[in-house]
Coordinates of C-alpha atoms and ligand atoms in Angstrom, one line a residue:
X1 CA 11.7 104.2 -147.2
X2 CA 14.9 103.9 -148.6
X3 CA 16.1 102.1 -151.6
X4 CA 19.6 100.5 -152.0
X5 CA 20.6 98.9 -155.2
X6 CA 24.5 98.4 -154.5
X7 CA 25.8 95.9 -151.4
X8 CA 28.1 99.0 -150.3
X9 CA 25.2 101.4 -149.9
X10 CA 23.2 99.1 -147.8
X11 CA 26.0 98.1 -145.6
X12 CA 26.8 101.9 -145.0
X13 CA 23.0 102.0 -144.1
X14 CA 23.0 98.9 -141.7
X15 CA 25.9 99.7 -140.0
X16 CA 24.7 103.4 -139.0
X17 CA 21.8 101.9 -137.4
X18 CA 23.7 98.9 -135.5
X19 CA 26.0 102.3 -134.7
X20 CA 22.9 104.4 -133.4
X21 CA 22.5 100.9 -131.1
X22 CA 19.2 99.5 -133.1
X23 CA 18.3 96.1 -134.3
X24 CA 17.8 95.3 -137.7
X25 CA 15.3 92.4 -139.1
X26 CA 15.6 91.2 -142.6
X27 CA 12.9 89.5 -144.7
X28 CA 14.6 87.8 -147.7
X29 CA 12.6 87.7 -151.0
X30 CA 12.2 87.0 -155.0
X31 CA 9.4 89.9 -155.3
X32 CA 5.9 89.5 -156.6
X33 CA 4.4 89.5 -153.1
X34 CA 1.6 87.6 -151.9
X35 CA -0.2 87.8 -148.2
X36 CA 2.7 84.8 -147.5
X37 CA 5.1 88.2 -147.9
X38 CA 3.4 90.4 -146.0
X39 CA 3.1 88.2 -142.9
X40 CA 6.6 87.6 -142.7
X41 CA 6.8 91.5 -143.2
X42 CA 4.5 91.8 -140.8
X43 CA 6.1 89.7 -138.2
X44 CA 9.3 91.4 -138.5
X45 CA 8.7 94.9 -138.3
X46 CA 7.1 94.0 -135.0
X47 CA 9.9 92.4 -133.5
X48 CA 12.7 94.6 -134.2
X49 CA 13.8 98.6 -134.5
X50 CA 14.6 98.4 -138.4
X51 CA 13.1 96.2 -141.2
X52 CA 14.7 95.6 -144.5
X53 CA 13.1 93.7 -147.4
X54 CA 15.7 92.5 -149.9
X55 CA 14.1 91.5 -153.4
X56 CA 16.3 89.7 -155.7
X57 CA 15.1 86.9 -158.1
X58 CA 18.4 84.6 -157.3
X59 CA 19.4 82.9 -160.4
X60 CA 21.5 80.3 -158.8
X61 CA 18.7 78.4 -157.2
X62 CA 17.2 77.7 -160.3
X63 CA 18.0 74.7 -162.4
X64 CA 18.5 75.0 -166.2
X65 CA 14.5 74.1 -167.3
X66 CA 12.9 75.9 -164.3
X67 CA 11.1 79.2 -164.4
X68 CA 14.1 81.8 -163.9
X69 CA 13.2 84.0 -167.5
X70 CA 9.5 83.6 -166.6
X71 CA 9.6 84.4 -162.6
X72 CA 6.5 87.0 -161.9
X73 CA 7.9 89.8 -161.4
X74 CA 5.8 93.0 -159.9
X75 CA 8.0 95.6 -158.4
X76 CA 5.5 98.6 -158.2
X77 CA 2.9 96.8 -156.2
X78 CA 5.9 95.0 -154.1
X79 CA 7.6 98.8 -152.8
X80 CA 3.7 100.1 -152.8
X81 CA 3.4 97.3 -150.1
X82 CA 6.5 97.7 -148.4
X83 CA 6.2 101.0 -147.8
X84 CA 2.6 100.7 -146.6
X85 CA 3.8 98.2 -143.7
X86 CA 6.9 100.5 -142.9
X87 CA 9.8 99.1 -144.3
X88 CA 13.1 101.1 -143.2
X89 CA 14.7 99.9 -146.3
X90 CA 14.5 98.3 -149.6
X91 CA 17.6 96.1 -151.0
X92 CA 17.0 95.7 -154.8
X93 CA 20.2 94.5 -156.1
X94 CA 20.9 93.5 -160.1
X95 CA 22.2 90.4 -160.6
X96 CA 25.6 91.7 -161.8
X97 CA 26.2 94.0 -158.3
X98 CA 25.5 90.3 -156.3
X99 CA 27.6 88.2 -158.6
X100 CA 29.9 90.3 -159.8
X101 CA 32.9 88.4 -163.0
X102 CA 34.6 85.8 -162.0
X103 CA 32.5 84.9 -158.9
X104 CA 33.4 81.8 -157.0
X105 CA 32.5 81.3 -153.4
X106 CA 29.3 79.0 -153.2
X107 CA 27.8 77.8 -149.8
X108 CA 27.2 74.1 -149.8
X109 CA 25.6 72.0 -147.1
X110 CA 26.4 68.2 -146.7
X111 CA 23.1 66.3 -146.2
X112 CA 20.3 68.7 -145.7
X113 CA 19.8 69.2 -149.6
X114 CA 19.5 65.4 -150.2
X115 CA 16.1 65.2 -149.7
X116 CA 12.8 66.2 -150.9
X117 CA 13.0 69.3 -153.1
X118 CA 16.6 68.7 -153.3
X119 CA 16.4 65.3 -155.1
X120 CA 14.5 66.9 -158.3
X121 CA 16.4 70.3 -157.8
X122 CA 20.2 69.4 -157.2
X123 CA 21.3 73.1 -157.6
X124 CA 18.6 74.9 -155.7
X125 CA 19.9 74.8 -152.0
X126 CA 23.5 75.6 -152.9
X127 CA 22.1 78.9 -154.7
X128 CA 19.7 79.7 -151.5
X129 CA 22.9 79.1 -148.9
X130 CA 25.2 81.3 -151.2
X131 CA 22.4 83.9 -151.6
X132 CA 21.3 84.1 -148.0
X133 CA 25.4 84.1 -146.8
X134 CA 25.8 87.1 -149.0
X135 CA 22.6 89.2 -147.8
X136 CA 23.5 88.5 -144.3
X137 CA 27.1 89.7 -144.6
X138 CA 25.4 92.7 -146.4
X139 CA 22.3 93.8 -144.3
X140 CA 24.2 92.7 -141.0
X141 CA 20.8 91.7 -139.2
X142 CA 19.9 90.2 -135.9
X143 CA 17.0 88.5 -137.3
X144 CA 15.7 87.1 -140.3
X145 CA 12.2 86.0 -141.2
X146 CA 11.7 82.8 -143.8
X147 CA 8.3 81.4 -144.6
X148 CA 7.3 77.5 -143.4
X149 CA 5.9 76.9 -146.3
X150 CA 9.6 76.4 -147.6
X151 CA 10.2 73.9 -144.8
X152 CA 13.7 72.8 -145.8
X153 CA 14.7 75.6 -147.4
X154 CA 14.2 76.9 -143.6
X155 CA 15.9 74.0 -142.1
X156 CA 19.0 75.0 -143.7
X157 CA 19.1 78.0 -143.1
X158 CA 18.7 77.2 -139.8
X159 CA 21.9 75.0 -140.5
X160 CA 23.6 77.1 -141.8
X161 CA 23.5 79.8 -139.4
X162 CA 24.8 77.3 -136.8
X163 CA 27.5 76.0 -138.6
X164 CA 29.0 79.5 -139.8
X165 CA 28.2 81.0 -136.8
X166 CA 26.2 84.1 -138.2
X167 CA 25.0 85.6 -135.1
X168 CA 21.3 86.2 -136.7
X169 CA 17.6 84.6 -134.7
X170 CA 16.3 82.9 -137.8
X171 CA 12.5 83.4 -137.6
X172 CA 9.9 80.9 -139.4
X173 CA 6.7 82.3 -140.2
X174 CA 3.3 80.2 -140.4
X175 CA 2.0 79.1 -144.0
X176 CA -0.2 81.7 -145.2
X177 CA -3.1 80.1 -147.4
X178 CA -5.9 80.8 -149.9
X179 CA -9.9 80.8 -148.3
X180 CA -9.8 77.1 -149.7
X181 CA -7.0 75.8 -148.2
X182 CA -4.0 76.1 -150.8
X183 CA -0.8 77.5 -149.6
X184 CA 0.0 81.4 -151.2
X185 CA 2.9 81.1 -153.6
X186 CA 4.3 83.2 -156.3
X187 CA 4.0 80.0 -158.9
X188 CA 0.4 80.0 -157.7
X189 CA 0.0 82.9 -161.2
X190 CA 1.0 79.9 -163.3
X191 CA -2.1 77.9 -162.4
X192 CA -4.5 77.3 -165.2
X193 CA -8.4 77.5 -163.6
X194 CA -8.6 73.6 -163.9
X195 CA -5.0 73.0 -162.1
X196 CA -5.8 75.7 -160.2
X197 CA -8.6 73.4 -158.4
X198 CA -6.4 70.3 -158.4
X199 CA -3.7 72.3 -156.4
X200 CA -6.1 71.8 -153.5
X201 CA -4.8 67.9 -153.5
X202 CA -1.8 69.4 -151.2
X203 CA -3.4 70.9 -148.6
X204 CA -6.3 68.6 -148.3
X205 CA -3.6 65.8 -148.5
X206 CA -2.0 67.1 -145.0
X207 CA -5.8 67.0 -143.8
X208 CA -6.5 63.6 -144.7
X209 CA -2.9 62.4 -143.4
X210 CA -3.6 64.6 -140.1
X211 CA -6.8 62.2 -139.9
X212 CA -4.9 59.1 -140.4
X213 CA -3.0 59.7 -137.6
X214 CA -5.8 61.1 -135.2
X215 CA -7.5 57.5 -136.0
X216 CA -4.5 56.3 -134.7
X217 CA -2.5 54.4 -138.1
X218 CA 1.3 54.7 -137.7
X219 CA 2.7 53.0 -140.7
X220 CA 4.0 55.5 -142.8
X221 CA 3.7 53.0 -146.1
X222 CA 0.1 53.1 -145.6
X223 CA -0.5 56.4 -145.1
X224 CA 1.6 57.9 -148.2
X225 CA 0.2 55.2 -150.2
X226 CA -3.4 56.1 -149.3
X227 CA -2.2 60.1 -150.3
X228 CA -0.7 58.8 -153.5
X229 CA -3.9 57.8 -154.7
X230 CA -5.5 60.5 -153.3
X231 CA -3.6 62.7 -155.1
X232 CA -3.3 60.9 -158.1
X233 CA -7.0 61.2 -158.7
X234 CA -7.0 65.1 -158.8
X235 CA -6.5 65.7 -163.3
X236 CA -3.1 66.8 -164.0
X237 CA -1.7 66.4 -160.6
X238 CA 2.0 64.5 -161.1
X239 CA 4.0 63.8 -157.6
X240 CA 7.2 64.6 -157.7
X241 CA 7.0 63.4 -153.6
X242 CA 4.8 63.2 -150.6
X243 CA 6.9 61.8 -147.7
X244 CA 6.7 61.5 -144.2
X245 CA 10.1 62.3 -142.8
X246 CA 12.1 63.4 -139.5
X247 CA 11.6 67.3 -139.2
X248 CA 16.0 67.9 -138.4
X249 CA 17.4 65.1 -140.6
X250 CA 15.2 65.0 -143.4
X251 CA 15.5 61.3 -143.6
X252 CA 12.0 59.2 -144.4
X253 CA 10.8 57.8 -141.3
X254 CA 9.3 53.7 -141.4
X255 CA 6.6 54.4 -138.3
X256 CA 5.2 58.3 -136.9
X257 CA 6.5 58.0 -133.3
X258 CA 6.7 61.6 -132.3
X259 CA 6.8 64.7 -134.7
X260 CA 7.0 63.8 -138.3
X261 CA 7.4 66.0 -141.0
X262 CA 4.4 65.7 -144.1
X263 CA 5.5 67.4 -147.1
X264 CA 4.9 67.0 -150.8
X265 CA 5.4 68.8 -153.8
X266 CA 3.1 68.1 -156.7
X267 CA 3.5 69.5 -161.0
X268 CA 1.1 70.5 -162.9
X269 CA 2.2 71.0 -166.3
X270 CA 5.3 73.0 -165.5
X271 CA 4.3 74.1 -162.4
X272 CA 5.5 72.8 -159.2
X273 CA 4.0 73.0 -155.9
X274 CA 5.0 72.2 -152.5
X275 CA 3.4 72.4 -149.2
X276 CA 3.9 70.9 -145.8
X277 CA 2.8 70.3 -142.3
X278 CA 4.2 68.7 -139.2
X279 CA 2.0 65.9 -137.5
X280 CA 2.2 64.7 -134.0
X281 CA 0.1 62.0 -133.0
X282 CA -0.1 63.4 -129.6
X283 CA -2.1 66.0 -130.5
Ligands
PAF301 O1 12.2 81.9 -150.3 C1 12.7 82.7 -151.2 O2 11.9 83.6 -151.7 C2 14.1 82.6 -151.7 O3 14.5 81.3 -151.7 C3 15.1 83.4 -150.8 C4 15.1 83.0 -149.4 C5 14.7 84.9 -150.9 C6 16.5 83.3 -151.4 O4 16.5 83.8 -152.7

């Protein structure tokens, strides 16, 4: 497996193998894997000739109070697991070699980031776009595998690919969760025993929404209002939102005619967790 700390050394790399005529997946992440990681890993090594795994803990997508000095960080155990599921190649940048002085050029969406995480983290997308501009110009791959559990993080992506025309297949991978039901997360190490428990409001939230609809309610008023007090009797639980919305615009949606996106993001103390699922009351 190799390992490529500078932008110039990896795209040396990637464009030998585009050269030999193979493919090249890429699974973006901030490190201190989790089984989320490895199935998107997983998924992509499968796929195509060549994986790379970029690890970079991206301070642009976090605001000034979030957890950027305290990220987990793990790299041992994260290259121990790479190389187990045969990654081609590590890119471990600093965060001087992928914003070097002076740097200017941020990538910005128009409406996608106005909703749901976006509202309570105004900088985060902009730093995710830049960041995910600047590893596709660097690894150069055909595909690239994001996690679900990021929903609109993955939506813009998606976006974004269309609208600068990076020829890449963006991939979303399935939520990967705990035996219990709670979605796998790096903030899940922040978790105290007692919030650890409430963080199960999330995931049994989508559950008892799924069942709301199955009984046939459509009024999305009722329904979040019935989760809000769900979720507001787990201890320490705080919603930052739980929305029903459409799953390309974002917007909130009045009535669940077809697809609707659930998603919600919940503190505890200082830790935030999201989750998300999409409902059709077809099904
Ligand atoms: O999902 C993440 O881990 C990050 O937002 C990403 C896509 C690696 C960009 O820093």
């Amino acid at each position: 497996m190799e390992i490529f700390k500078k932008a110039s050394e990896m795209q040396a790399w990637s464009r030998q193998i585009i050269k030999q005529g193979e493919t090249i997946c890429l699974v973006p992440t901030m490190g201190y894997f989790h089984k989320g990681h490895l199935s998107l890993i997983e998924k992509g090594k499968t796929l195509y000739d060549r994986l790379v795994v970029s690890i970079f803990v991206n301070p642009t997508q976090f605001g000034e109070n979030e957890d950027l000095d305290s990220y987990p960080v793990d790299l041992d155990n994260d290259l121990c697991h790479a190389e187990r599921l045969h990654t081609d190649a590590v890119f471990l940048p600093s965060k001087n070699e992928m914003y070097k002085e002076n740097f200017q050029a941020y990538v910005e969406l128009a409406n996608l980031p106005n909703h749901l995480c976006g509202l309570s983290r105004p900088v985060h997308f902009k730093g995710v776009a830049t960041i995910v501009t600047k590893l596709f110009n660097i690894v150069m791959p055909d595909a690239a595998v994001f996690g679900q559990k990021d929903y609109q993080q993955l939506r813009i992506i998606r976006q974004m690919t269309k609208d600068l025309n990076f020829d890449i297949k963006i991939i979303g991978a399935p939520i990967v969760r705990e035996d219990d039901g709670l979605a796998m997360s790096s903030r899940n190490a922040y978790l105290t025993p007692k919030q650890r428990e409430s963080g199960l409001c999330l995931s049994k939230s989508i559950e008892k929404a799924k069942a709301m609809i199955k009984l046939g309610e459509t009024d999305a008023d009722i329904i979040l209002n019935k989760i809000d007090v769900f979720i507001n009797s787990f201890e320490k639980a705080q919603i930052d939102y739980a929305t029903l919305c459409d799953p390309e615009t974002l917007e909130t949606v009045k009535g669940i005619k077809g697809k609707t996106l659930f998603a919600l993001a919940v503190n505890f103390g200082k830790t935030r967790l999201i989750d998300n699922a999409i409902l059709d009351p077809e099904q």
